[in-house]
PDB file of C-alpha atoms in Angstrom:
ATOM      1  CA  UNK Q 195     101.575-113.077 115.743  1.00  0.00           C
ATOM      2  CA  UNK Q 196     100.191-114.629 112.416  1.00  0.00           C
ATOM      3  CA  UNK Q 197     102.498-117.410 110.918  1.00  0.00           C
ATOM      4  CA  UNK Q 198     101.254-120.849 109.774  1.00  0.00           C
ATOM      5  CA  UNK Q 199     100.803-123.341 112.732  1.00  0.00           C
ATOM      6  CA  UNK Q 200     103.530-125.370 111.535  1.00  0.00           C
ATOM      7  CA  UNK Q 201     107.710-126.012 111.941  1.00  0.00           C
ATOM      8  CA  UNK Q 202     108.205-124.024 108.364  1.00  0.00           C
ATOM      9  CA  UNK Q 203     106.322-121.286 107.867  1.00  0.00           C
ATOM     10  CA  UNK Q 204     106.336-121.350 104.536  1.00  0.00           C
ATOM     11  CA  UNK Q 205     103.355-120.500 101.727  1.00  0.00           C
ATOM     12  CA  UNK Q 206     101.276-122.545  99.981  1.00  0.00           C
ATOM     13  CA  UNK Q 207     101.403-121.524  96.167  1.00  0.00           C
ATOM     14  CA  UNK Q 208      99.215-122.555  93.718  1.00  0.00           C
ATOM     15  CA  UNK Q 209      99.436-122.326  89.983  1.00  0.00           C
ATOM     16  CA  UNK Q 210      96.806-122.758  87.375  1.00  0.00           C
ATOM     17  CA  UNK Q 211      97.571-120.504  84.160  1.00  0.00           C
ATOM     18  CA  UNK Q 212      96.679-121.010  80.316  1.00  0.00           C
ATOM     19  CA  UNK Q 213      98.739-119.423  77.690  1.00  0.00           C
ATOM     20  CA  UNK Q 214      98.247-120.033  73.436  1.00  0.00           C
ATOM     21  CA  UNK Q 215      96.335-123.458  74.182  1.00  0.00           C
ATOM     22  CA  UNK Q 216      98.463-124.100  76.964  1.00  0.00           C
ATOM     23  CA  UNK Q 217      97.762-124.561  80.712  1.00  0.00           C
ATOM     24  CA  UNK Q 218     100.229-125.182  83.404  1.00  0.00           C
ATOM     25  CA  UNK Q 219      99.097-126.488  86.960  1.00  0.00           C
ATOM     26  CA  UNK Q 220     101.392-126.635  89.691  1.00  0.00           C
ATOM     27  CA  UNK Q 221     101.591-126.274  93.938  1.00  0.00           C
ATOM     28  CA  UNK Q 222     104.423-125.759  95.394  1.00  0.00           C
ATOM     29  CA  UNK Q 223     105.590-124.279  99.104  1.00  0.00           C
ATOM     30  CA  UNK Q 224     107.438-120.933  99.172  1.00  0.00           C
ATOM     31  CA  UNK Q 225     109.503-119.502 101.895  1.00  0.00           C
ATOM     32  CA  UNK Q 226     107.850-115.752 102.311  1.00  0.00           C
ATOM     33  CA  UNK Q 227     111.516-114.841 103.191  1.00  0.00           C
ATOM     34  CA  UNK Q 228     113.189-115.268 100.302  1.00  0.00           C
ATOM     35  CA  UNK Q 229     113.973-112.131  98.066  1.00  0.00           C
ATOM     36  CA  UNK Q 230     111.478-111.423  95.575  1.00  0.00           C
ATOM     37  CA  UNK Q 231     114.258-111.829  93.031  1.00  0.00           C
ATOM     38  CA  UNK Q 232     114.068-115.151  93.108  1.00  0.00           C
ATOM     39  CA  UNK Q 233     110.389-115.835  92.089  1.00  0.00           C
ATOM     40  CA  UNK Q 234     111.664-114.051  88.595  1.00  0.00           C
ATOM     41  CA  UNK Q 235     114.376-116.835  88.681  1.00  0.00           C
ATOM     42  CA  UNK Q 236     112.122-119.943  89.237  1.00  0.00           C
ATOM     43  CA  UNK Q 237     109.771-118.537  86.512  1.00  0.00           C
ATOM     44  CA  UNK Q 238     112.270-118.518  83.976  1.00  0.00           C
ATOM     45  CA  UNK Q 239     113.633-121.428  85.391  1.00  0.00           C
ATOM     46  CA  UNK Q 240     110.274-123.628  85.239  1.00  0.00           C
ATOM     47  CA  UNK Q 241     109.401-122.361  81.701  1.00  0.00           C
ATOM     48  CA  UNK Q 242     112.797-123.304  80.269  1.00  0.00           C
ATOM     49  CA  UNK Q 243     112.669-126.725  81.673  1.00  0.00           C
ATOM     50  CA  UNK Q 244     109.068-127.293  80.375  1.00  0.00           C
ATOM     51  CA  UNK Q 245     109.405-125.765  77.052  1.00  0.00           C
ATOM     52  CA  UNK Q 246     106.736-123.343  77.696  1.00  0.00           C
ATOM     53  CA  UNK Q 247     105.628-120.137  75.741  1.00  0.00           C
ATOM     54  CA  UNK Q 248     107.936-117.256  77.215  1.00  0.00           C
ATOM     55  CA  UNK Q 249     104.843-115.479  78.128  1.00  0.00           C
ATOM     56  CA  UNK Q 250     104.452-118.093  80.660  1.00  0.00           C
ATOM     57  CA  UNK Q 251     107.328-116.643  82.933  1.00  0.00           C
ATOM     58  CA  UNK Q 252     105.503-113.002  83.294  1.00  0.00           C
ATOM     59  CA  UNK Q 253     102.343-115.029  84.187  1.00  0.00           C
ATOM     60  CA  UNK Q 254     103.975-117.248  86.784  1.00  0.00           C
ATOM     61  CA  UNK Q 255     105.798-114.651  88.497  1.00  0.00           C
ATOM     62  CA  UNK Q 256     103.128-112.305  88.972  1.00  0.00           C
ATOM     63  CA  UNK Q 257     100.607-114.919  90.058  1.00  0.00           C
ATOM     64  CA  UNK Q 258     103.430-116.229  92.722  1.00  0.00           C
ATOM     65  CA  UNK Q 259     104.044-112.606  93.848  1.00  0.00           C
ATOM     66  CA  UNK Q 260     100.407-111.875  94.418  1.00  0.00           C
ATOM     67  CA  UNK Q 261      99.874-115.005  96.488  1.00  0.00           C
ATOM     68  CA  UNK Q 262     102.978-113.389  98.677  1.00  0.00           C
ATOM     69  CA  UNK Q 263     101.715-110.193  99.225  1.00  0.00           C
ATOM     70  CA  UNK Q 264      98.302-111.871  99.950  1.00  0.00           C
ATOM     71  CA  UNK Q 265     100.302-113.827 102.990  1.00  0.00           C
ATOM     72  CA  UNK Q 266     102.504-110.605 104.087  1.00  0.00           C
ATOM     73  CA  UNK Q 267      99.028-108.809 104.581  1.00  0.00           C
ATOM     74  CA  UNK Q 268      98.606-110.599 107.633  1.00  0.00           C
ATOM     75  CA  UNK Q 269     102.318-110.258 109.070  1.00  0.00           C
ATOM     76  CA  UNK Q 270     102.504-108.517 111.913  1.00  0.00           C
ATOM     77  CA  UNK Q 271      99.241-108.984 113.243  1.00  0.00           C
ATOM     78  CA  UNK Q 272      97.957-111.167 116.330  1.00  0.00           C
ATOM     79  CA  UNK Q 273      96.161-114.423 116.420  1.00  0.00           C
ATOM     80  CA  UNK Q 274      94.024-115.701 118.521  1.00  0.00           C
ATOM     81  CA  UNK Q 275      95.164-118.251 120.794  1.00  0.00           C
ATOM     82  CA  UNK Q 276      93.685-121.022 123.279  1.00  0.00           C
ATOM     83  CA  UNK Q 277      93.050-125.125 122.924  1.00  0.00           C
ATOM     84  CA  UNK Q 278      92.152-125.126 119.197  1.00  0.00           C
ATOM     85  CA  UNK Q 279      91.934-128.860 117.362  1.00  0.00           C
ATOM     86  CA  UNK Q 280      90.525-128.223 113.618  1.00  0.00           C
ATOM     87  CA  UNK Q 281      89.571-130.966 111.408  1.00  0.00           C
ATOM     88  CA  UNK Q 282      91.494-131.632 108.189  1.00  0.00           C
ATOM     89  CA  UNK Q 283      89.857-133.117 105.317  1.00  0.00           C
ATOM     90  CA  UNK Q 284      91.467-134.663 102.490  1.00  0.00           C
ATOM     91  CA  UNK Q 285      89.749-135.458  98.811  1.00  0.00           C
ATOM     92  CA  UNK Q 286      92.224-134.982  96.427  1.00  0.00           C
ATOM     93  CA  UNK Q 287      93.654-137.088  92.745  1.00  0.00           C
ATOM     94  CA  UNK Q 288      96.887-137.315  91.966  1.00  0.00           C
ATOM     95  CA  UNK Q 289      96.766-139.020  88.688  1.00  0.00           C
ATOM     96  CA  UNK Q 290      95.123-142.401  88.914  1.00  0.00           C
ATOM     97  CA  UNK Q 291      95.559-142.772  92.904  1.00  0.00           C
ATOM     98  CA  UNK Q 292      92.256-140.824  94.841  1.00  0.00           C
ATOM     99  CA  UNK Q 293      92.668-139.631  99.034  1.00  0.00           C
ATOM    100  CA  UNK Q 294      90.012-139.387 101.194  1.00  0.00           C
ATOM    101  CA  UNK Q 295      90.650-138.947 104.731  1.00  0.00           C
ATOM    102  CA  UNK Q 296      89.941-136.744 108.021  1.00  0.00           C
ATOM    103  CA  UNK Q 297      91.364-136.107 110.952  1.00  0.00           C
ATOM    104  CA  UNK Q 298      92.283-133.381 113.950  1.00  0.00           C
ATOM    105  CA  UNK Q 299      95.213-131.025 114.010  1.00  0.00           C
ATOM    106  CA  UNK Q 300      96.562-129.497 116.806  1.00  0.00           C
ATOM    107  CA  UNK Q 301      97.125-125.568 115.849  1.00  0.00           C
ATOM    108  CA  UNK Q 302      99.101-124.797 118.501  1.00  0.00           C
ATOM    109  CA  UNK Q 303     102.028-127.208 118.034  1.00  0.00           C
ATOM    110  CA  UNK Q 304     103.991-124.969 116.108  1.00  0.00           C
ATOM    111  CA  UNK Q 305     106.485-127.916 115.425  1.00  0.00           C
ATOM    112  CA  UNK Q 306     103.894-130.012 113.462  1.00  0.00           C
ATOM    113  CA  UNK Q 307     105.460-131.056 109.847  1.00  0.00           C
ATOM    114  CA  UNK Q 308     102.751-131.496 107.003  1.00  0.00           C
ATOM    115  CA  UNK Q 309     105.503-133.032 104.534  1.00  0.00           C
ATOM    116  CA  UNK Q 310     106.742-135.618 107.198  1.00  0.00           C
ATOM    117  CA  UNK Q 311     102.910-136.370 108.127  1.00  0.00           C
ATOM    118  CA  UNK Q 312     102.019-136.751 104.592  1.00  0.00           C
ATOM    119  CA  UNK Q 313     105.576-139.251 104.066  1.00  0.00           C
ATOM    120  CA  UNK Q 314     104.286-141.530 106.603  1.00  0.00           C
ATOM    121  CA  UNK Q 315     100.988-141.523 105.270  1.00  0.00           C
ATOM    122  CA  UNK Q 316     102.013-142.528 102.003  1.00  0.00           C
ATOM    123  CA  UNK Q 317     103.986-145.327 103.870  1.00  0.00           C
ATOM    124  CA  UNK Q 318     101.943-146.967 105.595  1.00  0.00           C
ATOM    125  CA  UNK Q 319      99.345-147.150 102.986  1.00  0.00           C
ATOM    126  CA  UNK Q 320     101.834-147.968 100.653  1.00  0.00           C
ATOM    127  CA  UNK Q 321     101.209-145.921  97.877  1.00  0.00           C
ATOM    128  CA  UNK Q 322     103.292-145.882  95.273  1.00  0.00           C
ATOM    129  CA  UNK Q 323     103.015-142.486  93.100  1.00  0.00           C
ATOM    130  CA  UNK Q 324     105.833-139.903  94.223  1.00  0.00           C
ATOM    131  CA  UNK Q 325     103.157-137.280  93.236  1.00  0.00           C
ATOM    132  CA  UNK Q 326     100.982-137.895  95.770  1.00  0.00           C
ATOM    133  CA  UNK Q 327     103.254-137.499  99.190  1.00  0.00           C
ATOM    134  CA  UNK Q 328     103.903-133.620  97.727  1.00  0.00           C
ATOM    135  CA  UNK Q 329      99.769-133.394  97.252  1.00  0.00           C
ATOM    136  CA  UNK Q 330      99.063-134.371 100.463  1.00  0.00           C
ATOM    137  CA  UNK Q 331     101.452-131.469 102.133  1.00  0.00           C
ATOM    138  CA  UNK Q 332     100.273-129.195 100.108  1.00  0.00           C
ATOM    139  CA  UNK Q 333      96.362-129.307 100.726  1.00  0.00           C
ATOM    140  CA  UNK Q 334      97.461-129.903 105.015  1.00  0.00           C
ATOM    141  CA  UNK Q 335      99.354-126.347 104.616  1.00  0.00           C
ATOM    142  CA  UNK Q 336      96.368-124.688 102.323  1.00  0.00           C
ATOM    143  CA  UNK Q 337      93.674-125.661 104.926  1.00  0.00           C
ATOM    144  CA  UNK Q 338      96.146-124.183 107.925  1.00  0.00           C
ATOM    145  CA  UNK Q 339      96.991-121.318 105.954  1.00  0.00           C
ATOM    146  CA  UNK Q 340      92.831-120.729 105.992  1.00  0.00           C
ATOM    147  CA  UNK Q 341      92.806-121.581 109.640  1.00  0.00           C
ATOM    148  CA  UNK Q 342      95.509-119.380 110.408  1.00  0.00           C
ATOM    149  CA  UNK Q 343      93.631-116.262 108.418  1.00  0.00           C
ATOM    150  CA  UNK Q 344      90.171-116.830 110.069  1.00  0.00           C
ATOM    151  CA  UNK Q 345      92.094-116.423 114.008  1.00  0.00           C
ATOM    152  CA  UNK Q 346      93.583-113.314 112.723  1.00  0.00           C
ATOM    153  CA  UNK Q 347      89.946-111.895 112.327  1.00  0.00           C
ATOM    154  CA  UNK Q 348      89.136-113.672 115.258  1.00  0.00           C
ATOM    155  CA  UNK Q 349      91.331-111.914 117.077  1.00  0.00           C
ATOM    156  CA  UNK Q 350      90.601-108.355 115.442  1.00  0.00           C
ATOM    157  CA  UNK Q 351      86.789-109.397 116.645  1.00  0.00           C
ATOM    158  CA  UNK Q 352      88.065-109.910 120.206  1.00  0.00           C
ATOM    159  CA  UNK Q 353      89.431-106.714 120.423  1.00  0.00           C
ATOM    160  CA  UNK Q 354      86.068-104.944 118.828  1.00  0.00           C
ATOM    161  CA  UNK Q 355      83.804-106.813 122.084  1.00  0.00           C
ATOM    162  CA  UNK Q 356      86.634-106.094 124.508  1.00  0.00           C
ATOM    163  CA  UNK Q 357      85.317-102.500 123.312  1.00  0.00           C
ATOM    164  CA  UNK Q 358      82.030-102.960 123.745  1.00  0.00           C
ATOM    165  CA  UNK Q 359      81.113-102.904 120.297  1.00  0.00           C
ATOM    166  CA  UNK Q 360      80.488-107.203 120.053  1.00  0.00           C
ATOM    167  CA  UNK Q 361      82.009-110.252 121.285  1.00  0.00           C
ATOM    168  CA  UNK Q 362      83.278-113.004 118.779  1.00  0.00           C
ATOM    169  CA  UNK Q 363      82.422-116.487 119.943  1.00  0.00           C
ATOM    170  CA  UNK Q 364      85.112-119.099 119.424  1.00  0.00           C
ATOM    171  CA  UNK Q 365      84.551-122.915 119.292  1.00  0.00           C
ATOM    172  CA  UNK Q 366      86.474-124.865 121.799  1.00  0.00           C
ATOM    173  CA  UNK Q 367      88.053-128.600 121.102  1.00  0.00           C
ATOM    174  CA  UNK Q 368      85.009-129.995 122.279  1.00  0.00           C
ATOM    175  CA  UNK Q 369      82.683-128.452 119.942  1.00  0.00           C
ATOM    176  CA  UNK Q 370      85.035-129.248 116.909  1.00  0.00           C
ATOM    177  CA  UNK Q 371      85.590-132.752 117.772  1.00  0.00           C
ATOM    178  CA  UNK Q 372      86.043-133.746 121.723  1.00  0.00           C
ATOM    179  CA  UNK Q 373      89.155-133.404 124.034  1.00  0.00           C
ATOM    180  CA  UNK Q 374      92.490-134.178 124.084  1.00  0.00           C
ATOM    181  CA  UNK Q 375      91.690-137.187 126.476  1.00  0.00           C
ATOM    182  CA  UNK Q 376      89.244-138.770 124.087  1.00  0.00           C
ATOM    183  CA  UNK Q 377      91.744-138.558 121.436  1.00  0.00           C
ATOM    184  CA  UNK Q 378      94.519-141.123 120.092  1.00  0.00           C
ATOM    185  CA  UNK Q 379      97.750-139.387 118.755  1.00  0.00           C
ATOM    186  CA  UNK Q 380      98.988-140.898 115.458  1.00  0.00           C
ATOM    187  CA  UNK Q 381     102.342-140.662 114.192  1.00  0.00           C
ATOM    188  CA  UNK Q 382     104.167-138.485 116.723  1.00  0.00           C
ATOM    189  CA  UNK Q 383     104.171-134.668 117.583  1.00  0.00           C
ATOM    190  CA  UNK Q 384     105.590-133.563 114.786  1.00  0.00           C
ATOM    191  CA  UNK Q 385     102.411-134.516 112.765  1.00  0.00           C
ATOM    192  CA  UNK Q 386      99.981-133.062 115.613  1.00  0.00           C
ATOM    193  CA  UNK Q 387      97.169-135.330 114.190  1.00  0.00           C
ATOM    194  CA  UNK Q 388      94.624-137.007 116.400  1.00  0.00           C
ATOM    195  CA  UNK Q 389      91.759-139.355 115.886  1.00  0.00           C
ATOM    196  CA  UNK Q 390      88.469-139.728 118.035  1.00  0.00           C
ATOM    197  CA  UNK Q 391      88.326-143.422 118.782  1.00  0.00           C
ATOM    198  CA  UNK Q 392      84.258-143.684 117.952  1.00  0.00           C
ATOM    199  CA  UNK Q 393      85.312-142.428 114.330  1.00  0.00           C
ATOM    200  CA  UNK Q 394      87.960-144.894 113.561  1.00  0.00           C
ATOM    201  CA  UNK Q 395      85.692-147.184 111.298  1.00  0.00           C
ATOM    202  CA  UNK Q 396      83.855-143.821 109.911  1.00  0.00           C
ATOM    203  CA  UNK Q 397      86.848-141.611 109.329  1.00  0.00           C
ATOM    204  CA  UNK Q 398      89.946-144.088 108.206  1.00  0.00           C
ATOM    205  CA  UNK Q 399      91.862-143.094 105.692  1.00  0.00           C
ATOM    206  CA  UNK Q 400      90.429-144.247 101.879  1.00  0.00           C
ATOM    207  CA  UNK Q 401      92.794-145.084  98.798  1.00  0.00           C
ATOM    208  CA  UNK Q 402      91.179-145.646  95.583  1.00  0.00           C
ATOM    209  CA  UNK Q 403      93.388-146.533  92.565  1.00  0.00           C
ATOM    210  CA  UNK Q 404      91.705-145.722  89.248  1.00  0.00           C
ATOM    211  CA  UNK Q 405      91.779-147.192  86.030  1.00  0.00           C
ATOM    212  CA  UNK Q 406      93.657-145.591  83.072  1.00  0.00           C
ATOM    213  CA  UNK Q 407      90.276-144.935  81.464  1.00  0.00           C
ATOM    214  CA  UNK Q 408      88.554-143.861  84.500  1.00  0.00           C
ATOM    215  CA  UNK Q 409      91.241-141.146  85.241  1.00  0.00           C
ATOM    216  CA  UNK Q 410      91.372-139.880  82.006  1.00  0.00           C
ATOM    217  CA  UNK Q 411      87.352-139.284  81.493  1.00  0.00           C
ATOM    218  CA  UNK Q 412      88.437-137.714  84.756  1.00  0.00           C
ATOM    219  CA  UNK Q 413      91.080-135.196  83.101  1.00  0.00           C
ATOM    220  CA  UNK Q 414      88.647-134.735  80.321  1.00  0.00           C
ATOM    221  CA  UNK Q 415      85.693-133.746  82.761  1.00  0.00           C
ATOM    222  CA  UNK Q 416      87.764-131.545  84.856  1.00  0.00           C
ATOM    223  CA  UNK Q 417      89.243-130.177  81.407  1.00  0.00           C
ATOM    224  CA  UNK Q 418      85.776-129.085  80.393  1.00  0.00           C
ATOM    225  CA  UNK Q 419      84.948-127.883  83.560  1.00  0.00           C
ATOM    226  CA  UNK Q 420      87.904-125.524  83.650  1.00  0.00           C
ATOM    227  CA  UNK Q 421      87.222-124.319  79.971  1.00  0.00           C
TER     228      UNK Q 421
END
């Protein structure tokens, strides 16, 4: 049954509302089985601690609440299953520190933890900005909150050719990125990522820090962008 290929199956939420001038930008995890009472209570919650407008806190909770009901829509219903190793890309900021990386993930370890993947990470590439652990997490459980969506159609397709109508073709591990065997495991099970040994050199992980003034013609740029 759909859940998100990971120990927590929990939602990847993200926030980017403008109010009166204002924007707030935000992502966050949510546990889909909390009561809906609470998203009220973190709205109010987040605009009283950042001195927002109060119209913020209708804004936040009904942009949360859609993202949940957008996730429940797929409760329920079957995935499809078999040797599956995706690739994850990362190329994100977090304020003056820029990510670039790519590896495999393992969808069916279901015990895989983005947040402990992304704390090693962060670790071993000693990066400093508290920021950018949470960032990391986040973009691992939006990409395998994708993932899991597509093998819920791909599944609903199996069932159409089972019925003669067509058959859904599915790419095996060695079409995404080799087998198991030509794989090295980094960082334990709980992470799930692997690395093809010819793409070491190609594919290692890049950390960029910016300047101040390069990061902030960044903010204006994306600023303009957005408007």
């Amino acid at each position: 049954k759909f859940r998100i290929p990971t120990a927590e199956n929990l939602v990847p939420i993200r926030l980017d509302i403008e109010i009166e001038g204002q924007r707030f930008k935000d992502a966050f995890t949510w546990n889909p089985s909390d009561p809906d009472s609470e998203v009220v209570v973190f709205a109010k919650r987040t605009v009283k601690d950042l001195k927002l407008p109060p119209a913020f806190i209708t804004q936040i909770a009904q942009s949360i609440q859609t993202q949940l009901m957008e996730f429940r829509s797929h409760e329920g219903h079957e995935m499809h299953s078999g040797e599956k190793l995706v690739p994850i890309k990362l190329d994100l900021r977090v304020n003056r520190t820029v990510i670039r990386d790519q590896f495999l993930w393992d969808l069916n370890n279901f015990e895989s933890d983005p947040e402990e993947f992304a704390r090693t990470f962060c670790k071993d590439l000693e990066i400093g900005d508290p920021e950018v652990c949470p960032a990391i997490a986040i973009a691992i459980r939006e990409q395998l909150y994708e993932m899991a969506i597509q093998n819920v159609a791909s599944a609903r397709e199996t069932r159409i050719g089972k019925k003669g109508r067509r058959t859904a073709e599915f790419f095996s591990a060695s079409k995404v990125g080799g087998t198991a065997l030509d794989l090295l495991k980094l960082f334990g099970s709980k992470a799930s990522v692997v690395r093809k040994r010819k793409e070491w050199d190609l594919y290692e992980p890049i950390v960029d820090i910016l300047s101040a003034e390069e990061a902030e013609a960044l903010d204006a740029r994306e600023e303009r962008n957005a408007r």
